[in-house]
XYZ file of C-alpha atoms in Angstrom:
130
model
C 102.364 97.642 102.826
C 102.910 94.301 104.529
C 99.592 92.678 105.431
C 99.418 89.588 107.590
C 96.737 87.344 106.038
C 95.097 86.743 109.432
C 94.318 90.464 109.729
C 93.625 91.352 106.075
C 90.401 93.239 105.348
C 89.106 93.038 101.794
C 85.468 94.122 102.137
C 85.080 97.417 100.255
C 82.438 98.741 102.669
C 84.660 98.093 105.665
C 87.661 99.769 104.006
C 85.531 102.788 103.033
C 84.158 102.988 106.582
C 87.692 103.334 107.963
C 88.632 105.891 105.298
C 85.561 107.973 106.187
C 86.217 107.703 109.918
C 89.861 108.857 109.511
C 89.869 111.066 106.391
C 93.281 112.713 106.930
C 95.401 110.668 104.528
C 99.044 110.732 103.475
C 99.279 111.065 99.685
C 102.603 109.937 98.173
C 103.802 110.978 94.727
C 107.054 110.351 92.864
C 108.288 113.017 90.452
C 111.782 113.405 89.069
C 113.003 110.541 91.249
C 111.894 112.292 94.459
C 109.150 111.020 96.773
C 106.767 113.649 98.114
C 104.302 113.042 100.964
C 101.357 115.334 101.658
C 98.705 115.161 104.360
C 95.278 115.814 102.838
C 91.732 115.269 104.064
C 90.134 113.082 101.392
C 86.523 112.119 100.778
C 85.542 108.636 99.621
C 82.959 108.689 96.835
C 81.097 105.480 95.957
C 81.768 105.389 92.226
C 83.393 102.718 90.092
C 84.781 99.404 91.219
C 86.837 100.667 94.146
C 85.482 104.164 94.666
C 87.055 107.562 94.087
C 88.937 109.811 96.497
C 88.430 113.562 96.246
C 90.088 116.465 98.015
C 91.009 120.109 97.594
C 94.351 121.881 97.334
C 95.167 125.546 96.868
C 96.802 126.594 93.622
C 99.889 127.470 95.662
C 100.146 123.856 96.943
C 103.145 121.866 95.662
C 100.802 119.199 94.237
C 99.210 121.824 92.003
C 102.415 123.609 91.002
C 104.494 120.463 90.361
C 105.241 120.203 86.643
C 104.846 116.391 86.718
C 101.329 116.502 88.173
C 99.539 115.347 85.028
C 98.684 111.639 85.100
C 100.719 111.134 88.262
C 100.539 107.741 90.017
C 99.866 108.059 93.735
C 99.664 105.924 96.853
C 97.352 107.083 99.634
C 97.470 105.758 103.206
C 94.694 106.216 105.774
C 95.561 105.323 109.391
C 93.458 104.788 112.477
C 94.702 105.256 116.035
C 97.454 102.791 116.880
C 99.220 101.534 119.983
C 102.103 99.448 121.333
C 101.086 95.992 122.549
C 103.168 94.488 125.309
C 104.143 90.836 124.775
C 102.856 90.153 128.297
C 99.323 90.716 126.976
C 99.543 87.649 124.759
C 98.775 84.319 126.438
C 101.067 82.393 124.035
C 103.939 84.757 124.814
C 103.439 84.244 128.516
C 103.446 80.457 128.142
C 106.360 80.177 125.744
C 108.545 82.888 127.267
C 109.127 84.295 123.759
C 108.318 87.923 124.322
C 108.123 89.839 121.072
C 106.424 93.229 121.224
C 103.812 94.189 118.688
C 101.971 97.224 117.375
C 98.228 97.221 116.762
C 96.937 99.408 113.963
C 94.489 99.574 111.097
C 95.516 101.188 107.829
C 94.109 101.323 104.314
C 96.373 101.777 101.315
C 94.956 102.878 97.963
C 96.716 103.447 94.660
C 95.653 105.232 91.523
C 96.229 108.234 89.271
C 95.977 111.818 90.417
C 93.673 113.983 88.337
C 93.070 117.704 88.829
C 89.779 119.448 88.168
C 89.618 123.227 88.409
C 86.634 124.515 90.348
C 84.944 127.813 89.585
C 85.975 129.195 92.985
C 89.173 131.267 92.683
C 92.262 130.094 94.515
C 91.480 126.399 94.800
C 91.660 123.239 92.756
C 90.030 119.875 93.295
C 92.033 116.657 93.239
C 90.553 113.257 92.671
C 92.180 109.836 92.661
C 90.747 106.930 90.751
């Protein structure tokens, strides 16, 4: 993900706050040369250096049934609301006449390894990302 240094957020607490406020994340995996994207609500757990993400999937879910699921590297993206920003809203754009549109958003990208833990409840499995 391209991050402009002026807008970069590195404080763990602030990143976790956004992840908790917008828990529906896109989880990307690569298996057999194919990229798969899944929307999953994920919980941030304060453990370890960066924290742990945990979620649940049914045993019928493609993440659970995929043969390459063991020790799978993943990228997870959390996104807040976002919006188009007209170049007329920027004072510098109005002065210079250079009118380039923009898009305001906040997103957190996390990477790690997918690990499955079977719960006692039938029909579901727990995923966690470290």
